[in-house]
Short mmCIF file of C-alpha atoms and ligand atoms in Angstrom, two decimals:
data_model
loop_
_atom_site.label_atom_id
_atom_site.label_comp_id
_atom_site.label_asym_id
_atom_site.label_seq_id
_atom_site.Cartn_x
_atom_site.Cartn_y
_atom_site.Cartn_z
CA UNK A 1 -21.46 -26.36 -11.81
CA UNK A 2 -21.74 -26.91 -15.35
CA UNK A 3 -21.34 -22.73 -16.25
CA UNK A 4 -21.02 -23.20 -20.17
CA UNK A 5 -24.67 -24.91 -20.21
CA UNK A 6 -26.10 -22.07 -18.66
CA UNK A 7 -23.97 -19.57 -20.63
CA UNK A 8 -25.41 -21.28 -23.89
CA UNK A 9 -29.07 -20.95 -22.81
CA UNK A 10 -28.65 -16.98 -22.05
CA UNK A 11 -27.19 -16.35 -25.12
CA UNK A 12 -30.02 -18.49 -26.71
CA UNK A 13 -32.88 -16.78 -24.98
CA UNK A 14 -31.25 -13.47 -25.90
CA UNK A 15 -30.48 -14.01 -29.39
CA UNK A 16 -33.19 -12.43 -31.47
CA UNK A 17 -33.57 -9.44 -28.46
CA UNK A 18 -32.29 -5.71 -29.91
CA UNK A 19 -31.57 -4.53 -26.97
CA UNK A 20 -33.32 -1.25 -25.95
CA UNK A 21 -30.82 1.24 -25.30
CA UNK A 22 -28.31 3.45 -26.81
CA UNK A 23 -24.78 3.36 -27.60
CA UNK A 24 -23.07 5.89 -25.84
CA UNK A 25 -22.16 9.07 -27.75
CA UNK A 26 -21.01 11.88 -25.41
CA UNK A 27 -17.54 10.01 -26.23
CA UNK A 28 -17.61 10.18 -29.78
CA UNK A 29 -15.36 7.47 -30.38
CA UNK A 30 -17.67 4.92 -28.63
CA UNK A 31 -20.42 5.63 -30.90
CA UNK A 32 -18.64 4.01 -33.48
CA UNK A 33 -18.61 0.79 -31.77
CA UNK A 34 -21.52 -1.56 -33.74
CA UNK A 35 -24.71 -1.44 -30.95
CA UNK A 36 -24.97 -5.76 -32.01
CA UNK A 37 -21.97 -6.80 -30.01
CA UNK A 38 -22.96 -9.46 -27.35
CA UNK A 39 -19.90 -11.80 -25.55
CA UNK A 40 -20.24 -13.15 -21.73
CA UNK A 41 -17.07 -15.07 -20.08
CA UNK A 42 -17.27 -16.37 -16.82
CA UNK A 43 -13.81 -17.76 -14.99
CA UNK A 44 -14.25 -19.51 -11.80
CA UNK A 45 -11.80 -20.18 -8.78
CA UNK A 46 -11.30 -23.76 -10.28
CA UNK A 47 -9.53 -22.18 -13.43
CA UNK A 48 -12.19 -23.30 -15.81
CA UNK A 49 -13.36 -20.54 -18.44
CA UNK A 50 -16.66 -20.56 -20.00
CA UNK A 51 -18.15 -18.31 -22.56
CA UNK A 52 -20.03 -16.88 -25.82
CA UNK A 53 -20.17 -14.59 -28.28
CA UNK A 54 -17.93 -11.32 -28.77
CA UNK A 55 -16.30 -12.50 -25.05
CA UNK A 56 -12.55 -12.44 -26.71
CA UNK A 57 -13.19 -8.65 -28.92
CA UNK A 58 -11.08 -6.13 -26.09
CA UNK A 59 -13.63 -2.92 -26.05
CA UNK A 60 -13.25 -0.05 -23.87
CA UNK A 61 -13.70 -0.71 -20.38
CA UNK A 62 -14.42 2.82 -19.33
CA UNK A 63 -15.65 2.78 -15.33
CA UNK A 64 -15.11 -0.59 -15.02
CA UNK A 65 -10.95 1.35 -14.50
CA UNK A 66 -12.25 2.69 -11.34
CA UNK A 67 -11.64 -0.44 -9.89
CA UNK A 68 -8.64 -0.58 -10.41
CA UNK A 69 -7.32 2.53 -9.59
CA UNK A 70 -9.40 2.30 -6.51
CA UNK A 71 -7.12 -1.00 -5.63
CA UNK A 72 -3.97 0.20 -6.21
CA UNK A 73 -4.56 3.49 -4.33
CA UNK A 74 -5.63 1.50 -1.66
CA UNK A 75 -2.34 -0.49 -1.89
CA UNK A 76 0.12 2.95 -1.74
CA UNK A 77 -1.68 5.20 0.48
CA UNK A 78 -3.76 3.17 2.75
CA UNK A 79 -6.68 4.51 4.85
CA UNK A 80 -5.72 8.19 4.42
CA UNK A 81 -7.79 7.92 0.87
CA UNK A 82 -10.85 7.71 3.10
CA UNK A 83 -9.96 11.44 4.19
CA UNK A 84 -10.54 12.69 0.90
CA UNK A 85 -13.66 10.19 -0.77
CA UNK A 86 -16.67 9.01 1.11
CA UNK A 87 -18.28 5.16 1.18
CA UNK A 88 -21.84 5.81 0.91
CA UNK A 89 -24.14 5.63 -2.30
CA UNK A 90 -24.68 8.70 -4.26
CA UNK A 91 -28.54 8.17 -5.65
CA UNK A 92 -27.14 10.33 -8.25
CA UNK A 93 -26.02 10.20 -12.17
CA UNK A 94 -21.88 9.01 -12.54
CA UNK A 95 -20.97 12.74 -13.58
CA UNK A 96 -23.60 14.86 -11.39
CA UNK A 97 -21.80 17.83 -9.77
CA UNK A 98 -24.54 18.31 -7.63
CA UNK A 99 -23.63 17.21 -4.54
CA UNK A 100 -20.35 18.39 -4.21
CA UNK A 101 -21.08 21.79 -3.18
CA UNK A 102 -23.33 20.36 -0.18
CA UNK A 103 -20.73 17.78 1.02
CA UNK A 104 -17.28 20.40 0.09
CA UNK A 105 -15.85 18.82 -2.31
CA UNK A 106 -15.80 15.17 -0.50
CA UNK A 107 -17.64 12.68 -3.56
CA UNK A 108 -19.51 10.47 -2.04
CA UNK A 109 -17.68 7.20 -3.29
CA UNK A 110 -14.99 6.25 -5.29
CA UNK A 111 -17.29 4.76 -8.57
CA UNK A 112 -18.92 7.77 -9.12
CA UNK A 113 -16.48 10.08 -11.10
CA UNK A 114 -15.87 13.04 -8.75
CA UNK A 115 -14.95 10.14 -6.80
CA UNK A 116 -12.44 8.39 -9.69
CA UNK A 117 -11.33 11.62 -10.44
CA UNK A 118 -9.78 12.08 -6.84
CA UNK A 119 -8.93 8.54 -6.82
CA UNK A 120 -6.44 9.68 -10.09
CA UNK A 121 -5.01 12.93 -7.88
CA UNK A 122 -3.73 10.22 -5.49
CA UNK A 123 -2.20 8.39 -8.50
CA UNK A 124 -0.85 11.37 -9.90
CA UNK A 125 0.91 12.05 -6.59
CA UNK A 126 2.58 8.89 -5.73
CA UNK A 127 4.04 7.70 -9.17
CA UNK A 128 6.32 9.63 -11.21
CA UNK A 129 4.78 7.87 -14.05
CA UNK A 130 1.01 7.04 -13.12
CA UNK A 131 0.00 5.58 -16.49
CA UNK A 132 3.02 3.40 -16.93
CA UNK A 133 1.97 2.22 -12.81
CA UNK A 134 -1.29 1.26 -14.04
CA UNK A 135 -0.67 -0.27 -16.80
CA UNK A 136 1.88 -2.62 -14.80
CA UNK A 137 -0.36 -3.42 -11.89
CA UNK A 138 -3.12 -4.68 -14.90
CA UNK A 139 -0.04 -6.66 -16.60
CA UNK A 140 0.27 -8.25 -12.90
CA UNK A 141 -2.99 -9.15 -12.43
CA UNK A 142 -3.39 -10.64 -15.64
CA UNK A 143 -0.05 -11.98 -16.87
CA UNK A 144 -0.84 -9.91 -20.08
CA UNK A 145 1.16 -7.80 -21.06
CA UNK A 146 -0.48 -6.59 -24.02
CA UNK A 147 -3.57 -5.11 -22.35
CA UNK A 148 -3.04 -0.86 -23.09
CA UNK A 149 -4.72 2.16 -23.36
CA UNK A 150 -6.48 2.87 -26.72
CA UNK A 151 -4.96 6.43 -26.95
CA UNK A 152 -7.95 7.56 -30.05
CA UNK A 153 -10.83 6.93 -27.48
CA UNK A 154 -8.65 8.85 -24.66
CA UNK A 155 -8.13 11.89 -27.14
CA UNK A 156 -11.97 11.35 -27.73
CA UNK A 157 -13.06 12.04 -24.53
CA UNK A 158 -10.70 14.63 -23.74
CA UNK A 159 -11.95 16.68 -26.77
CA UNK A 160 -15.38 17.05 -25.41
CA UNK A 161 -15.04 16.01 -21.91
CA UNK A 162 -16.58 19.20 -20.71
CA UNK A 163 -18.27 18.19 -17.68
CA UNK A 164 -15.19 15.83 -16.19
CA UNK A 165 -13.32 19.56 -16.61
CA UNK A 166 -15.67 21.24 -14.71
CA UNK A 167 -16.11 18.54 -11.88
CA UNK A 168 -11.92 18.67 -11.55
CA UNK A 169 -12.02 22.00 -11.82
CA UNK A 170 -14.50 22.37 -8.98
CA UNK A 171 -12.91 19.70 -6.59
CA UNK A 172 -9.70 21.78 -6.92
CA UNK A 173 -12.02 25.00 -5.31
CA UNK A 174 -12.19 22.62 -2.27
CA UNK A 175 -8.57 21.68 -2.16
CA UNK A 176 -9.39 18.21 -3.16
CA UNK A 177 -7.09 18.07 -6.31
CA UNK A 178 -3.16 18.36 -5.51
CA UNK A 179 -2.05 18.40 -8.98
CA UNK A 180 -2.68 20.69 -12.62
CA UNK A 181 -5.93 19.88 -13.58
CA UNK A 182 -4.49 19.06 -17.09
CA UNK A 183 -2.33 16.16 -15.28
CA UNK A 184 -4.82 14.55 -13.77
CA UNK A 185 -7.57 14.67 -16.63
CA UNK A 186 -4.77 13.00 -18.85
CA UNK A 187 -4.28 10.20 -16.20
CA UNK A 188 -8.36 9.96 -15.68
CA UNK A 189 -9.17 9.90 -19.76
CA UNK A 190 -6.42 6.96 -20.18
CA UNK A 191 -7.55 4.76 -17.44
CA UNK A 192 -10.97 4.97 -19.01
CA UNK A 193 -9.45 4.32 -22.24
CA UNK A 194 -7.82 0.93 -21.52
CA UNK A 195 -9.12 -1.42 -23.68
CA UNK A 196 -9.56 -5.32 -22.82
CA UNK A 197 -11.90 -8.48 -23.34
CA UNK A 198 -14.48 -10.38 -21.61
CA UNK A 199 -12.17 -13.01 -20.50
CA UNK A 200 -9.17 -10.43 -19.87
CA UNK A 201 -11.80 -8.26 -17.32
CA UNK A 202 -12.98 -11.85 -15.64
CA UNK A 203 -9.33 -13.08 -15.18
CA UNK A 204 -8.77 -9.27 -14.04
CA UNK A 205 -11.31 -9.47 -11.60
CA UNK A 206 -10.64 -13.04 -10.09
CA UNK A 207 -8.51 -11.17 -7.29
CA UNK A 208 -11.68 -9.58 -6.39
CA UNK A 209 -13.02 -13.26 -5.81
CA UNK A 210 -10.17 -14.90 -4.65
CA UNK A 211 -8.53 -12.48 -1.48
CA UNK A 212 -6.80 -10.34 -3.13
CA UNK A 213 -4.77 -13.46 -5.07
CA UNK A 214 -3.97 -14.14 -8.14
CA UNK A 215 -5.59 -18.02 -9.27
CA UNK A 216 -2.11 -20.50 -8.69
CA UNK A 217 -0.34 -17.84 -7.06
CA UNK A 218 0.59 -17.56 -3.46
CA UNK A 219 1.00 -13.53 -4.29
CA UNK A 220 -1.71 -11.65 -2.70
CA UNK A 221 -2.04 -8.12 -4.34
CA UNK A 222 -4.97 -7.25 -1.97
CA UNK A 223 -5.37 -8.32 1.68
CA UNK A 224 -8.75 -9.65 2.77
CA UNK A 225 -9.70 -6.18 4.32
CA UNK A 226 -9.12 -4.83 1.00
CA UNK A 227 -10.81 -7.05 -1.63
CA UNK A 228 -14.27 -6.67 1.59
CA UNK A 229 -14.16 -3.09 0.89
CA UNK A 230 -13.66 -2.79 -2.96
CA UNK A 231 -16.65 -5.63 -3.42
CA UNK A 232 -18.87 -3.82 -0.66
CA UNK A 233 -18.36 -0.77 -2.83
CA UNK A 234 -19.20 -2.11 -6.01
CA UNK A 235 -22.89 -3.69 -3.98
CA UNK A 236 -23.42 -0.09 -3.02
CA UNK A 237 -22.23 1.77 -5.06
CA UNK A 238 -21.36 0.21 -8.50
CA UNK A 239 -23.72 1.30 -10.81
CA UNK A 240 -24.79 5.13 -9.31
CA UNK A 241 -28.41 5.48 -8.98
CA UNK A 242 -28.81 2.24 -10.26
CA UNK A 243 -26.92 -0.09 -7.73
CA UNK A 244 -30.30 -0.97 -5.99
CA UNK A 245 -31.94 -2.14 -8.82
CA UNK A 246 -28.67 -4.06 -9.67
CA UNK A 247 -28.77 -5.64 -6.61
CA UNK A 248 -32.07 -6.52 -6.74
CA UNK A 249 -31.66 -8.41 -9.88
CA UNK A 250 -28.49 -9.68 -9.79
CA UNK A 251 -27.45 -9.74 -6.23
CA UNK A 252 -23.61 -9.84 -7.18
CA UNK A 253 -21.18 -7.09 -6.43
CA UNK A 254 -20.14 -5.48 -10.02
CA UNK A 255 -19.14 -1.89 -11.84
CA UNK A 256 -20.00 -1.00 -15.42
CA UNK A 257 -18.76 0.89 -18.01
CA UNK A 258 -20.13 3.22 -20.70
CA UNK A 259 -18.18 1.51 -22.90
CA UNK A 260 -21.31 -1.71 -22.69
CA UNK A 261 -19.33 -3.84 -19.96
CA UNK A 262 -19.85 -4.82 -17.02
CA UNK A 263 -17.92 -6.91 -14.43
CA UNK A 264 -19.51 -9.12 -11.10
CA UNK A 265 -17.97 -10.96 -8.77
CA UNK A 266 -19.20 -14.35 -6.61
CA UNK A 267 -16.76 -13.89 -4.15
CA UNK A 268 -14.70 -17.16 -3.40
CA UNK A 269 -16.17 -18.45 -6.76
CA UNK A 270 -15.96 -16.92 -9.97
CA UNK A 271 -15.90 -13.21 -11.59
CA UNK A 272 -18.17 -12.83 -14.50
CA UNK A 273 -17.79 -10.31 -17.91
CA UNK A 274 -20.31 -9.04 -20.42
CA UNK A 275 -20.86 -6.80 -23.26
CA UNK A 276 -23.18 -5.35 -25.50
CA UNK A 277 -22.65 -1.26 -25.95
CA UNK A 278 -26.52 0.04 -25.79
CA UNK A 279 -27.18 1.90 -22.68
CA UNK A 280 -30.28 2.41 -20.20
CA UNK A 281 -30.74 5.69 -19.64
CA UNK A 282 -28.63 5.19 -15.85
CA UNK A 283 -25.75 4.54 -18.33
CA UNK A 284 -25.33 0.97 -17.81
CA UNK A 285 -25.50 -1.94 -20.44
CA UNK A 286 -29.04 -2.65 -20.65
CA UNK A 287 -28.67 -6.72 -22.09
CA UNK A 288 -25.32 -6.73 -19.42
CA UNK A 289 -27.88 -6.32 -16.73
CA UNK A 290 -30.29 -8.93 -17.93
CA UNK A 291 -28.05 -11.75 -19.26
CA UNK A 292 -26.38 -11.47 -15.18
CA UNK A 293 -29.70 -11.54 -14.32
CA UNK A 294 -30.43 -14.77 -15.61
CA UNK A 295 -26.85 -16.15 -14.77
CA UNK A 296 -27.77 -15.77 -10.94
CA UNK A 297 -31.39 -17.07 -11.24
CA UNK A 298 -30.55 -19.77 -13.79
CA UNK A 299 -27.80 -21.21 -11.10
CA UNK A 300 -29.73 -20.14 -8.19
CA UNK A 301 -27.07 -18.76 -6.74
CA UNK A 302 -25.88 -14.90 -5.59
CA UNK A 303 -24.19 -13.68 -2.31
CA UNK A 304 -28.21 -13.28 -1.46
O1 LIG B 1 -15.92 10.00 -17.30
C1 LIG B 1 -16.73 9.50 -18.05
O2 LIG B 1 -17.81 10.02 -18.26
C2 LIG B 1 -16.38 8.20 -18.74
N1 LIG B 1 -14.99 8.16 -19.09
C3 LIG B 1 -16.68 7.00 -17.86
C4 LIG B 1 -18.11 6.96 -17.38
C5 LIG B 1 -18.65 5.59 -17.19
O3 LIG B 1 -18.15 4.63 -17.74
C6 LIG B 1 -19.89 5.49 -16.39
N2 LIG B 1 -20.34 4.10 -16.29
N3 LIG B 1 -21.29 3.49 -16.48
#
């Protein structure tokens, strides 16, 4: 399939479009970001990249982390995580608190961030040094060992991250936290903080396409059962009380970020990255959305 044609005629048809939207600001450091950025890079199972735009400028990948941290504490502690984070769709906002007090202290899924926030307590546990484990299993993945946290927008968030205090603090009420509060907020703000390109976050995300292997690599990182259950995740739960309507329009598995990306995979084909920083009021980029929505009716071609 010839991707780049199709990659030139979305960023054609979306070139004179301001997208509606706002840059996110709760993070004060993201606001600074200019609300014009617009890069798409697609890398499929063949090696070949394709791609436009602002697709090699690293931003900050924000949620998209909870990916990753969901893999690797899949890899260390196994089914056990299930014990402590459910597998069902929330309905809800990313940071509502709400329905922790009905369900005691379980999140309903790993994306939403009571969810990511346990996923980091596991973290915190198993590695003496949790960021430096991160960081490693990205280098991995990637073969780039530059990608790193941006430590300004991690500060940033932790200044005002009032509400991601409060949800710790309450999970810890249910005996869902093991560790300080402090220690796993630090962990949570860096992941969030990591900072990487289009084309890094699509060469990231290939495992996600390919088994749980790396592209010209017999290493598997995830097994099959693994990379199912991260993917069926990210169709149900990806993008909080807007994964239907993602679904609907895209029909790919994917997770966004406040930061303005978002990631999708075809599995056993490609894994697909876009910016541009203005939000829909669910949080997630509103021109990401559309530009994946005309990838996968421009091809014809979803997991639908
Ligand atoms: O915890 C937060 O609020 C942010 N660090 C991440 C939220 C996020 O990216 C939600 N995604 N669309």
């Amino acid at each position: 399939m010839d991707y780049q044609k199709v990659l030139n005629q979305i960023q054609q048809e979306f070139a004179d479009i301001h997208p509606s939207g706002k840059v996110a600001s709760y993070i004060p450091e993201l606001a600074k970001v200019p609300s014009d950025k617009f890069g798409m890079h697609l890398y499929d199972l063949e090696g070949n990249n394709y791609n436009f735009g602002d697709s090699n400028e690293r931003f900050s990948i924000q949620s998209i982390s909870k990916v990753f941290t969901l893999a690797l504490a899949m890899k260390v502690v196994g089914d056990d995580l299930w014990n402590r984070v459910g597998v069902e769709p929330s309905g809800d906002p990313f940071n509502s608190l709400s329905q922790l007090e009905n369900d005691s202290g379980i999140p309903r899924n790993p994306y939403i961030n009571a969810g990511a926030l346990v996923v980091a307590d596991v973290l915190v546990s198993y590695f003496t040094n949790p960021k430096a484990a991160l960081l490693a299993f990205l280098h991995e993945i990637t073969g780039d060992s530059s990608i790193d946290f941006d430590t300004t927008v991690a500060a940033s968030e932790q200044a005002e991250g009032y509400r991601n205090y409060a949800m710790v603090n309450y999970l810890k009420s249910f005996g869902n936290i093991e560790n300080d509060v402090e220690k796993v907020l630090d962990f949570y703000f860096h992941q969030c903080s990591i900072a990487m390109s289009c084309r890094e976050l699509a060469q990231a995300f290939i495992i996600f396409a390919n088994h749980g292997t790396v592209l010209d690599s017999d290493r598997e990182f995830l097994t099959g059962r693994q990379v199912k259950r991260i993917n069926a995740l990210m169709q149900t739960c990806g993008f909080y009380d807007e994964a239907g309507e993602f679904s609907f329009e895209v029909g790919l598995p994917g997770k966004s970020g406040v930061g303005g990306g978002i990631v999708a995979v075809n599995p056993y084909h490609y894994a697909v990255a876009v910016w541009s920083p203005p939000l829909n009021p669910k949080g997630n980029s509103a021109l990401g959305m559309a530009a994946l929505e005309r990838l996968t009716t421009l091809t014809g071609f979803s997991i639908f």
